[in-house]
């Protein structure tokens, strides 16, 4: 029986998870695929590092041992980042090898050229693990919903930031303390930048929106804000109004034909489904014109959930190879040449209610001046509270305002004016409120 021969580029958290899964599920995978999956070579970077599940004779530090081996059918890329991972994926595809990758950064930034190359060379480029690790959201968009028209995708797609926000909420601790706890618990990397500044969620949303709307999109189309400025006070105040704060990724097809693509912290009602997604869990809410709403939830990272998605892709790619049907399923719902150019709504045109927090000196007239500037920009106040008293004679008090739906650009202009008022001691904070979550 012909085996599906693979070469693994990367042998870290996910790479070793893949090797473990291939070993522990070898029998069932062979029955399901109709052929064994044979690991021909595993490439890593650092010699002498301890690694599990890999026979020493399979290890190499030269990518050419995978890319240049004509016997290898599928290259699995689990190195991460743009370079050299992108170069290796390109070389594999150029040589007609199919590729399975978990690399959202690469696919969001350079995916269009890579998918076109794969199609040109008759190779498959599969990527289930690149978005929400173990949750099969790519397959759902690509295959299960092929008959529908997706109206909205909304989700919590970054486990690290969700873990941090969940800890801040449950323990009333500040961002820095929660980040340190996440690092200690292994939920945040030493450099957590892309997780907390919204970059990682933006990469995932770009990939999801490309599939959902069949549109040619890039991370630069997404309005992105991170969670670094969220404080314990915001968590507490949000809760008083019946909300929790989540990093939400949202992609909507607007009635005017434009797409609305955003990643930012948002207040969501405590009773909403997304509010109940805690810790390292991810969730994606999909709304189809025919299907209506549906929710996928589970672990969006971790060695084994991510490895499971990679190996499921390997089975798909293996089936295509065995039946000589590579490219049968367009990898992004439609072939690259059929992707649409969709206009993306500029951030300033977005309309939503806002949570605003002002740190003010506790003296007469400050609140009246804030209200007057908001009024001048047609921003209607829905609710307003002021903290009972400051923590010291020179300490500010916090005034929180919930607005009625407001255009983003008007709000930003009003906040710039308010920041100039005397008695305002910190830049005002603004967080969108998402009632549809
Ligand atoms: N970890 C997760 O939960 C998760 C979830 C979803 C998606 N992903 C994605 O999966 C990919 C891998 O993540 P990971 O967590 O497994 O990363 P990781 O633990 O840092 O592993 C990366 C691996 O790549 C190897 N590597 C780095 N540079 C290399 C080079 N120039 N040539 C050959 N090998 C090189 C490293 O070698 P050494 O071992 O020798 O250093 C290491 O084995 C990333 O794209 C990530 O975004 C990860």
Short mmCIF file of C-alpha atoms and ligand atoms in Angstrom, two decimals:
data_model
loop_
_atom_site.label_atom_id
_atom_site.label_comp_id
_atom_site.label_asym_id
_atom_site.label_seq_id
_atom_site.Cartn_x
_atom_site.Cartn_y
_atom_site.Cartn_z
CA UNK A 1 0.00 0.00 0.00
CA UNK A 2 1.30 3.46 -0.91
CA UNK A 3 2.11 5.59 2.15
CA UNK A 4 1.58 9.37 2.36
CA UNK A 5 5.09 10.62 3.05
CA UNK A 6 5.49 13.82 4.97
CA UNK A 7 8.31 16.14 5.99
CA UNK A 8 7.90 18.28 9.07
CA UNK A 9 9.42 21.77 9.16
CA UNK A 10 9.48 22.74 12.86
CA UNK A 11 9.54 20.53 15.91
CA UNK A 12 8.32 22.77 18.71
CA UNK A 13 5.02 22.76 20.60
CA UNK A 14 2.84 21.96 17.58
CA UNK A 15 5.44 19.87 15.73
CA UNK A 16 5.89 17.48 18.64
CA UNK A 17 2.09 17.37 19.11
CA UNK A 18 1.74 16.26 15.48
CA UNK A 19 4.36 13.54 15.95
CA UNK A 20 2.59 12.32 19.09
CA UNK A 21 -0.81 12.25 17.39
CA UNK A 22 0.55 10.44 14.33
CA UNK A 23 2.06 7.83 16.63
CA UNK A 24 -0.91 7.39 18.99
CA UNK A 25 -3.59 7.40 16.27
CA UNK A 26 -1.59 5.61 13.56
CA UNK A 27 -4.10 2.72 13.27
CA UNK A 28 -7.28 4.77 13.00
CA UNK A 29 -5.64 7.30 10.69
CA UNK A 30 -4.55 4.53 8.34
CA UNK A 31 -8.05 3.02 8.28
CA UNK A 32 -9.63 6.41 7.61
CA UNK A 33 -7.16 7.53 4.98
CA UNK A 34 -6.64 4.14 3.39
CA UNK A 35 -2.85 4.47 3.68
CA UNK A 36 -0.31 4.99 6.43
CA UNK A 37 1.18 8.44 7.07
CA UNK A 38 4.95 8.12 7.13
CA UNK A 39 7.15 10.82 8.65
CA UNK A 40 10.26 10.92 6.44
CA UNK A 41 12.11 13.84 8.02
CA UNK A 42 11.76 16.40 10.83
CA UNK A 43 13.61 19.72 10.52
CA UNK A 44 14.36 21.98 13.48
CA UNK A 45 16.79 24.82 14.13
CA UNK A 46 18.70 24.15 17.33
CA UNK A 47 20.91 21.09 17.52
CA UNK A 48 21.02 19.15 20.77
CA UNK A 49 17.61 20.34 22.05
CA UNK A 50 15.56 17.67 23.86
CA UNK A 51 12.54 16.61 21.75
CA UNK A 52 9.82 14.04 22.26
CA UNK A 53 8.25 11.65 19.76
CA UNK A 54 10.99 11.98 17.15
CA UNK A 55 13.52 9.27 16.31
CA UNK A 56 17.04 10.82 16.25
CA UNK A 57 17.74 9.49 12.74
CA UNK A 58 14.76 11.48 11.37
CA UNK A 59 15.98 14.82 12.72
CA UNK A 60 17.71 17.29 10.45
CA UNK A 61 18.69 20.95 10.56
CA UNK A 62 18.68 21.44 6.82
CA UNK A 63 15.29 22.30 5.20
CA UNK A 64 16.54 20.95 1.86
CA UNK A 65 16.32 17.45 3.35
CA UNK A 66 12.54 17.95 3.19
CA UNK A 67 12.09 20.39 0.31
CA UNK A 68 14.53 18.57 -1.96
CA UNK A 69 13.33 15.02 -1.24
CA UNK A 70 11.27 13.89 -4.28
CA UNK A 71 9.70 11.12 -2.18
CA UNK A 72 8.00 13.57 0.19
CA UNK A 73 4.37 14.27 -0.81
CA UNK A 74 3.37 16.80 1.84
CA UNK A 75 5.37 19.45 3.70
CA UNK A 76 4.01 20.41 7.11
CA UNK A 77 5.14 23.91 8.10
CA UNK A 78 5.01 24.56 11.86
CA UNK A 79 7.91 27.00 12.20
CA UNK A 80 5.80 30.17 12.27
CA UNK A 81 6.52 33.75 11.16
CA UNK A 82 7.15 35.15 7.69
CA UNK A 83 10.75 34.18 7.02
CA UNK A 84 12.12 31.59 6.49
CA UNK A 85 8.75 29.80 6.81
CA UNK A 86 7.34 31.69 3.80
CA UNK A 87 10.36 30.86 1.65
CA UNK A 88 10.08 27.17 2.53
CA UNK A 89 6.33 27.05 1.78
CA UNK A 90 6.91 28.79 -1.55
CA UNK A 91 9.70 26.37 -2.50
CA UNK A 92 7.58 23.34 -1.57
CA UNK A 93 4.65 24.58 -3.67
CA UNK A 94 6.92 25.49 -6.59
CA UNK A 95 8.13 21.91 -6.55
CA UNK A 96 4.55 20.64 -6.63
CA UNK A 97 4.42 19.45 -3.03
CA UNK A 98 1.24 20.02 -1.06
CA UNK A 99 1.61 21.99 2.17
CA UNK A 100 -0.21 21.96 5.50
CA UNK A 101 0.52 24.96 7.71
CA UNK A 102 -0.60 26.42 11.04
CA UNK A 103 0.92 29.81 10.20
CA UNK A 104 -1.77 32.53 10.33
CA UNK A 105 0.79 35.34 10.13
CA UNK A 106 2.13 34.03 6.82
CA UNK A 107 -1.29 33.29 5.31
CA UNK A 108 -2.79 36.64 6.33
CA UNK A 109 0.15 38.64 4.97
CA UNK A 110 1.27 36.58 1.96
CA UNK A 111 -1.53 34.06 1.49
CA UNK A 112 -2.87 35.41 -1.80
CA UNK A 113 0.38 34.76 -3.67
CA UNK A 114 0.86 31.38 -1.99
CA UNK A 115 -2.64 30.12 -2.80
CA UNK A 116 -2.27 31.27 -6.40
CA UNK A 117 1.04 29.41 -6.61
CA UNK A 118 -0.55 26.26 -5.15
CA UNK A 119 -3.37 26.39 -7.68
CA UNK A 120 -0.91 26.96 -10.52
CA UNK A 121 1.21 23.97 -9.48
CA UNK A 122 -1.74 21.64 -8.74
CA UNK A 123 -0.80 21.38 -5.07
CA UNK A 124 -2.99 21.72 -1.98
CA UNK A 125 -2.34 24.33 0.72
CA UNK A 126 -4.39 23.49 3.82
CA UNK A 127 -4.50 25.57 6.99
CA UNK A 128 -7.23 24.53 9.45
CA UNK A 129 -4.87 24.99 12.43
CA UNK A 130 -4.04 28.57 11.46
CA UNK A 131 -7.31 29.93 12.85
CA UNK A 132 -8.57 28.95 16.31
CA UNK A 133 -6.26 25.91 16.65
CA UNK A 134 -8.51 22.91 17.23
CA UNK A 135 -11.87 24.47 16.22
CA UNK A 136 -12.78 23.34 12.68
CA UNK A 137 -13.95 26.77 11.53
CA UNK A 138 -12.10 26.76 8.20
CA UNK A 139 -13.81 23.52 7.14
CA UNK A 140 -17.18 24.89 8.20
CA UNK A 141 -16.75 28.05 6.11
CA UNK A 142 -15.16 26.26 3.17
CA UNK A 143 -17.37 23.19 2.96
CA UNK A 144 -20.35 23.05 5.34
CA UNK A 145 -21.56 26.57 4.49
CA UNK A 146 -20.72 26.47 0.78
CA UNK A 147 -24.45 26.82 -0.05
CA UNK A 148 -24.98 29.77 2.27
CA UNK A 149 -24.09 33.42 2.18
CA UNK A 150 -22.27 34.47 5.33
CA UNK A 151 -23.50 37.75 6.76
CA UNK A 152 -21.31 38.01 9.86
CA UNK A 153 -18.42 36.34 11.65
CA UNK A 154 -17.82 37.41 15.20
CA UNK A 155 -15.54 35.79 17.70
CA UNK A 156 -13.02 35.52 20.43
CA UNK A 157 -10.08 34.20 18.45
CA UNK A 158 -7.08 34.89 20.68
CA UNK A 159 -6.82 32.72 23.78
CA UNK A 160 -4.00 34.70 25.41
CA UNK A 161 -5.89 37.99 25.49
CA UNK A 162 -9.08 36.21 26.55
CA UNK A 163 -7.19 34.56 29.41
CA UNK A 164 -5.82 37.95 30.52
CA UNK A 165 -9.23 39.66 30.34
CA UNK A 166 -10.91 36.75 32.16
CA UNK A 167 -8.39 36.97 35.01
CA UNK A 168 -8.80 40.76 35.18
CA UNK A 169 -12.54 40.32 35.41
CA UNK A 170 -12.69 37.49 37.94
CA UNK A 171 -9.91 38.77 40.23
CA UNK A 172 -10.27 42.54 39.71
CA UNK A 173 -6.57 42.80 38.86
CA UNK A 174 -4.86 45.18 36.47
CA UNK A 175 -3.62 44.33 32.98
CA UNK A 176 0.09 44.03 33.92
CA UNK A 177 -0.63 41.61 36.78
CA UNK A 178 -2.91 39.46 34.62
CA UNK A 179 -0.34 39.41 31.79
CA UNK A 180 2.38 38.22 34.20
CA UNK A 181 -0.02 35.51 35.47
CA UNK A 182 -0.72 34.43 31.89
CA UNK A 183 3.01 34.17 31.17
CA UNK A 184 3.58 32.16 34.33
CA UNK A 185 0.74 29.78 33.46
CA UNK A 186 2.13 29.28 29.93
CA UNK A 187 -0.78 31.08 28.21
CA UNK A 188 1.32 34.02 27.02
CA UNK A 189 4.73 33.97 25.37
CA UNK A 190 7.75 35.92 26.60
CA UNK A 191 6.95 38.40 23.82
CA UNK A 192 3.15 38.64 23.87
CA UNK A 193 2.96 41.67 21.54
CA UNK A 194 0.87 40.16 18.73
CA UNK A 195 -1.55 38.57 21.18
CA UNK A 196 -2.27 41.68 23.24
CA UNK A 197 -2.11 44.33 20.50
CA UNK A 198 -4.76 42.57 18.42
CA UNK A 199 -2.30 41.61 15.65
CA UNK A 200 -2.82 37.86 15.96
CA UNK A 201 -6.62 38.24 16.01
CA UNK A 202 -6.35 40.49 12.95
CA UNK A 203 -4.42 37.80 11.06
CA UNK A 204 -7.11 35.26 11.93
CA UNK A 205 -9.97 37.60 11.04
CA UNK A 206 -8.35 38.37 7.67
CA UNK A 207 -8.29 34.65 6.87
CA UNK A 208 -11.85 34.06 8.12
CA UNK A 209 -13.28 37.06 6.26
CA UNK A 210 -11.53 36.05 3.03
CA UNK A 211 -13.32 32.69 3.21
CA UNK A 212 -16.62 34.00 4.53
CA UNK A 213 -17.05 36.71 1.89
CA UNK A 214 -14.92 35.30 -0.94
CA UNK A 215 -13.04 38.62 -0.90
CA UNK A 216 -9.39 39.49 -1.38
CA UNK A 217 -8.44 40.96 2.00
CA UNK A 218 -5.31 41.87 3.93
CA UNK A 219 -4.61 42.61 7.63
CA UNK A 220 -4.28 46.30 6.70
CA UNK A 221 -8.03 46.31 5.90
CA UNK A 222 -8.87 45.54 9.54
CA UNK A 223 -9.27 48.28 12.16
CA UNK A 224 -7.18 46.96 15.04
CA UNK A 225 -6.92 47.89 18.72
CA UNK A 226 -5.39 45.81 21.51
CA UNK A 227 -6.22 45.25 25.15
CA UNK A 228 -3.17 47.00 26.67
CA UNK A 229 -5.16 50.02 27.85
CA UNK A 230 -7.94 48.11 29.61
CA UNK A 231 -7.80 48.61 33.37
CA UNK A 232 -9.35 46.96 36.40
CA UNK A 233 -11.53 50.09 36.73
CA UNK A 234 -12.96 49.53 33.24
CA UNK A 235 -13.73 45.91 34.13
CA UNK A 236 -15.49 46.98 37.32
CA UNK A 237 -17.45 49.78 35.66
CA UNK A 238 -18.46 47.58 32.71
CA UNK A 239 -19.79 45.03 35.18
CA UNK A 240 -21.86 47.68 36.97
CA UNK A 241 -23.66 48.31 33.68
CA UNK A 242 -24.15 44.58 33.00
CA UNK A 243 -21.25 44.00 30.61
CA UNK A 244 -17.92 42.18 30.40
CA UNK A 245 -14.97 43.23 28.24
CA UNK A 246 -13.74 40.88 25.49
CA UNK A 247 -11.31 41.22 22.59
CA UNK A 248 -13.72 40.75 19.69
CA UNK A 249 -12.95 40.07 16.06
CA UNK A 250 -15.83 41.12 13.83
CA UNK A 251 -16.41 40.81 10.09
CA UNK A 252 -19.77 41.87 8.67
CA UNK A 253 -21.17 42.33 5.22
CA UNK A 254 -23.04 45.63 5.41
CA UNK A 255 -26.30 46.27 3.51
CA UNK A 256 -24.52 49.06 1.57
CA UNK A 257 -22.17 46.44 0.10
CA UNK A 258 -19.10 47.33 2.15
CA UNK A 259 -17.35 45.04 4.61
CA UNK A 260 -16.91 46.01 8.25
CA UNK A 261 -13.69 44.45 9.63
CA UNK A 262 -12.64 45.17 13.20
CA UNK A 263 -10.58 43.75 16.06
CA UNK A 264 -10.88 45.62 19.36
CA UNK A 265 -11.91 45.25 22.99
CA UNK A 266 -15.67 45.56 23.37
CA UNK A 267 -18.25 45.57 26.12
CA UNK A 268 -20.57 42.61 25.55
CA UNK A 269 -23.68 41.92 27.64
CA UNK A 270 -22.97 39.57 30.56
CA UNK A 271 -25.84 37.41 29.35
CA UNK A 272 -24.45 36.99 25.82
CA UNK A 273 -22.92 33.76 24.54
CA UNK A 274 -19.49 35.30 23.94
CA UNK A 275 -19.40 36.62 27.53
CA UNK A 276 -19.38 33.02 28.73
CA UNK A 277 -16.20 32.13 26.78
CA UNK A 278 -13.56 32.27 29.48
CA UNK A 279 -9.81 31.71 29.78
CA UNK A 280 -7.94 30.15 26.88
CA UNK A 281 -11.14 29.14 25.05
CA UNK A 282 -12.04 30.55 21.65
CA UNK A 283 -15.46 30.90 20.04
CA UNK A 284 -16.65 31.90 16.60
CA UNK A 285 -20.21 32.95 15.96
CA UNK A 286 -21.23 32.61 12.33
CA UNK A 287 -24.37 34.02 10.82
CA UNK A 288 -25.55 32.67 7.49
CA UNK A 289 -28.39 34.19 5.45
CA UNK A 290 -30.01 30.73 5.27
CA UNK A 291 -28.58 28.96 8.32
CA UNK A 292 -29.07 31.82 10.77
CA UNK A 293 -26.77 31.92 13.79
CA UNK A 294 -24.40 29.14 14.77
CA UNK A 295 -21.57 28.93 17.28
CA UNK A 296 -18.31 26.98 17.33
CA UNK A 297 -16.29 26.89 20.52
CA UNK A 298 -13.27 25.07 21.90
CA UNK A 299 -9.53 25.30 22.40
CA UNK A 300 -7.95 27.72 19.95
CA UNK A 301 -4.38 26.76 20.83
CA UNK A 302 -2.29 24.15 22.61
CA UNK A 303 -0.20 21.32 21.26
CA UNK A 304 -2.85 18.65 20.82
CA UNK A 305 -5.92 20.63 19.62
CA UNK A 306 -3.68 22.36 17.07
CA UNK A 307 -1.98 19.09 16.06
CA UNK A 308 -5.41 17.52 15.61
CA UNK A 309 -6.32 20.17 13.01
CA UNK A 310 -2.98 19.77 11.22
CA UNK A 311 -3.35 16.00 11.02
CA UNK A 312 -6.98 16.26 9.86
CA UNK A 313 -5.68 18.43 7.02
CA UNK A 314 -3.03 15.80 6.33
CA UNK A 315 -5.75 13.18 5.92
CA UNK A 316 -7.65 15.45 3.50
CA UNK A 317 -4.53 16.19 1.49
CA UNK A 318 -3.58 12.49 1.58
CA UNK A 319 -7.00 11.50 0.22
CA UNK A 320 -6.57 14.00 -2.61
CA UNK A 321 -3.15 12.57 -3.43
CA UNK A 322 -4.38 8.96 -3.36
CA UNK A 323 -7.26 9.76 -5.72
CA UNK A 324 -5.28 12.23 -7.80
CA UNK A 325 -7.83 14.94 -6.99
CA UNK A 326 -5.67 17.73 -5.64
CA UNK A 327 -7.40 21.09 -5.81
CA UNK A 328 -10.89 19.49 -5.89
CA UNK A 329 -12.02 21.71 -2.99
CA UNK A 330 -11.01 25.38 -3.53
CA UNK A 331 -8.94 26.11 -0.45
CA UNK A 332 -10.58 29.43 0.24
CA UNK A 333 -14.16 28.59 -0.83
CA UNK A 334 -13.55 29.93 -4.36
CA UNK A 335 -10.49 29.71 -6.63
CA UNK A 336 -8.11 32.68 -6.16
CA UNK A 337 -9.13 34.22 -9.49
CA UNK A 338 -12.75 34.43 -8.30
CA UNK A 339 -12.06 36.38 -5.10
CA UNK A 340 -13.98 39.66 -5.12
CA UNK A 341 -12.65 43.13 -4.45
CA UNK A 342 -14.90 44.40 -1.66
CA UNK A 343 -14.79 47.91 -0.30
CA UNK A 344 -14.04 48.09 3.42
CA UNK A 345 -15.82 50.64 5.58
CA UNK A 346 -13.37 53.22 6.98
CA UNK A 347 -13.07 53.03 10.78
CA UNK A 348 -14.49 56.55 11.23
CA UNK A 349 -17.84 55.57 9.67
CA UNK A 350 -18.50 52.79 12.14
CA UNK A 351 -21.51 53.46 14.36
CA UNK A 352 -21.93 51.88 17.79
CA UNK A 353 -22.72 52.80 21.36
CA UNK A 354 -19.62 53.58 23.41
CA UNK A 355 -18.39 53.23 26.96
CA UNK A 356 -16.38 56.33 27.86
CA UNK A 357 -14.32 56.84 31.00
CA UNK A 358 -12.95 60.19 32.09
CA UNK A 359 -10.53 60.62 34.99
CA UNK A 360 -11.40 64.08 36.33
CA UNK A 361 -10.56 66.29 39.29
CA UNK A 362 -13.51 66.35 41.66
CA UNK A 363 -14.51 69.97 41.27
CA UNK A 364 -17.59 71.81 40.03
CA UNK A 365 -18.51 72.05 36.38
CA UNK A 366 -16.17 69.39 34.92
CA UNK A 367 -19.00 67.00 34.16
CA UNK A 368 -21.10 69.77 32.66
CA UNK A 369 -18.23 70.67 30.33
CA UNK A 370 -17.82 67.03 29.21
CA UNK A 371 -21.56 66.79 28.54
CA UNK A 372 -21.48 70.04 26.61
CA UNK A 373 -18.68 68.87 24.26
CA UNK A 374 -20.42 65.55 23.68
CA UNK A 375 -23.64 67.44 22.88
CA UNK A 376 -21.81 69.71 20.45
CA UNK A 377 -20.80 66.60 18.46
CA UNK A 378 -24.34 65.19 18.57
CA UNK A 379 -23.31 62.41 20.93
CA UNK A 380 -26.29 61.45 23.07
CA UNK A 381 -25.69 60.22 26.60
CA UNK A 382 -27.57 57.06 27.51
CA UNK A 383 -26.27 56.59 31.08
CA UNK A 384 -23.70 58.30 33.26
CA UNK A 385 -22.19 57.54 36.67
CA UNK A 386 -19.52 59.14 38.77
CA UNK A 387 -17.49 57.31 41.37
CA UNK A 388 -18.58 58.30 44.84
CA UNK A 389 -15.25 59.78 45.94
CA UNK A 390 -11.60 60.02 45.02
CA UNK A 391 -9.01 57.83 46.79
CA UNK A 392 -7.11 60.96 47.99
CA UNK A 393 -7.38 64.78 47.88
CA UNK A 394 -5.34 64.98 44.64
CA UNK A 395 -6.62 61.73 43.11
CA UNK A 396 -9.08 61.90 40.23
CA UNK A 397 -12.56 60.42 40.23
CA UNK A 398 -13.84 58.37 37.32
CA UNK A 399 -16.86 59.45 35.34
CA UNK A 400 -18.31 56.82 33.06
CA UNK A 401 -20.67 57.59 30.20
CA UNK A 402 -22.52 55.13 28.00
CA UNK A 403 -23.55 56.76 24.74
CA UNK A 404 -26.29 56.04 22.27
CA UNK A 405 -25.01 54.80 18.85
CA UNK A 406 -22.36 57.27 17.66
CA UNK A 407 -20.15 57.60 14.61
CA UNK A 408 -16.55 56.75 15.43
CA UNK A 409 -15.06 59.88 13.82
CA UNK A 410 -17.40 62.24 15.74
CA UNK A 411 -16.54 60.47 18.96
CA UNK A 412 -12.79 60.73 18.39
CA UNK A 413 -13.09 64.47 17.65
CA UNK A 414 -15.14 65.03 20.81
CA UNK A 415 -12.62 63.11 22.94
CA UNK A 416 -9.74 65.19 21.55
CA UNK A 417 -11.58 68.34 22.68
CA UNK A 418 -12.47 66.91 26.06
CA UNK A 419 -8.87 65.95 26.69
CA UNK A 420 -7.95 69.66 26.42
CA UNK A 421 -10.43 70.70 29.14
CA UNK A 422 -9.04 71.71 32.52
CA UNK A 423 -9.76 69.12 35.20
CA UNK A 424 -9.26 66.12 32.84
CA UNK A 425 -6.20 64.30 34.12
CA UNK A 426 -5.83 61.31 31.75
CA UNK A 427 -6.60 60.71 28.09
CA UNK A 428 -10.27 59.65 27.94
CA UNK A 429 -10.88 55.94 27.37
CA UNK A 430 -13.39 54.76 24.77
CA UNK A 431 -14.50 51.16 24.30
CA UNK A 432 -17.17 50.09 21.82
CA UNK A 433 -20.29 48.31 23.05
CA UNK A 434 -21.40 45.30 20.99
CA UNK A 435 -24.97 44.36 21.78
CA UNK A 436 -25.16 41.82 18.93
CA UNK A 437 -22.53 39.59 20.54
N1 LIG B 1 1.38 26.79 19.91
C1 LIG B 1 0.09 26.83 19.61
O1 LIG B 1 -0.77 26.56 20.44
C2 LIG B 1 -0.35 27.19 18.21
C3 LIG B 1 -1.72 27.21 17.90
C4 LIG B 1 -2.12 27.50 16.59
C5 LIG B 1 -1.18 27.78 15.63
N2 LIG B 1 0.15 27.78 15.98
C6 LIG B 1 1.12 28.10 14.93
O2 LIG B 1 1.97 26.96 14.73
C7 LIG B 1 3.26 27.39 14.34
C8 LIG B 1 4.30 26.79 15.30
O3 LIG B 1 4.01 27.20 16.61
P1 LIG B 1 4.74 26.51 17.87
O4 LIG B 1 3.99 27.00 19.05
O5 LIG B 1 4.90 25.07 17.65
O6 LIG B 1 6.16 27.24 17.82
P2 LIG B 1 7.51 26.78 18.56
O7 LIG B 1 7.20 25.93 19.73
O8 LIG B 1 8.30 28.01 18.74
O9 LIG B 1 8.21 25.87 17.47
C9 LIG B 1 8.80 26.38 16.30
C10 LIG B 1 9.68 25.32 15.71
O10 LIG B 1 10.24 25.83 14.51
C11 LIG B 1 11.64 25.59 14.53
N3 LIG B 1 12.34 26.60 13.76
C12 LIG B 1 12.44 27.93 14.02
N4 LIG B 1 13.17 28.53 13.08
C13 LIG B 1 13.54 27.56 12.21
C14 LIG B 1 14.33 27.53 11.04
N5 LIG B 1 14.88 28.64 10.55
N6 LIG B 1 14.50 26.35 10.40
C15 LIG B 1 13.98 25.22 10.89
N7 LIG B 1 13.21 25.18 12.02
C16 LIG B 1 13.03 26.33 12.65
C17 LIG B 1 12.04 25.62 15.98
O11 LIG B 1 13.25 24.92 16.11
P3 LIG B 1 13.97 24.64 17.55
O12 LIG B 1 13.04 23.70 18.25
O13 LIG B 1 15.24 24.03 17.18
O14 LIG B 1 14.06 25.98 18.21
C18 LIG B 1 10.86 24.92 16.60
O15 LIG B 1 11.02 23.53 16.55
C19 LIG B 1 3.22 28.92 14.34
O16 LIG B 1 2.89 29.36 13.04
C20 LIG B 1 2.07 29.23 15.27
O17 LIG B 1 1.44 30.47 15.01
C21 LIG B 1 0.59 27.49 17.23
#
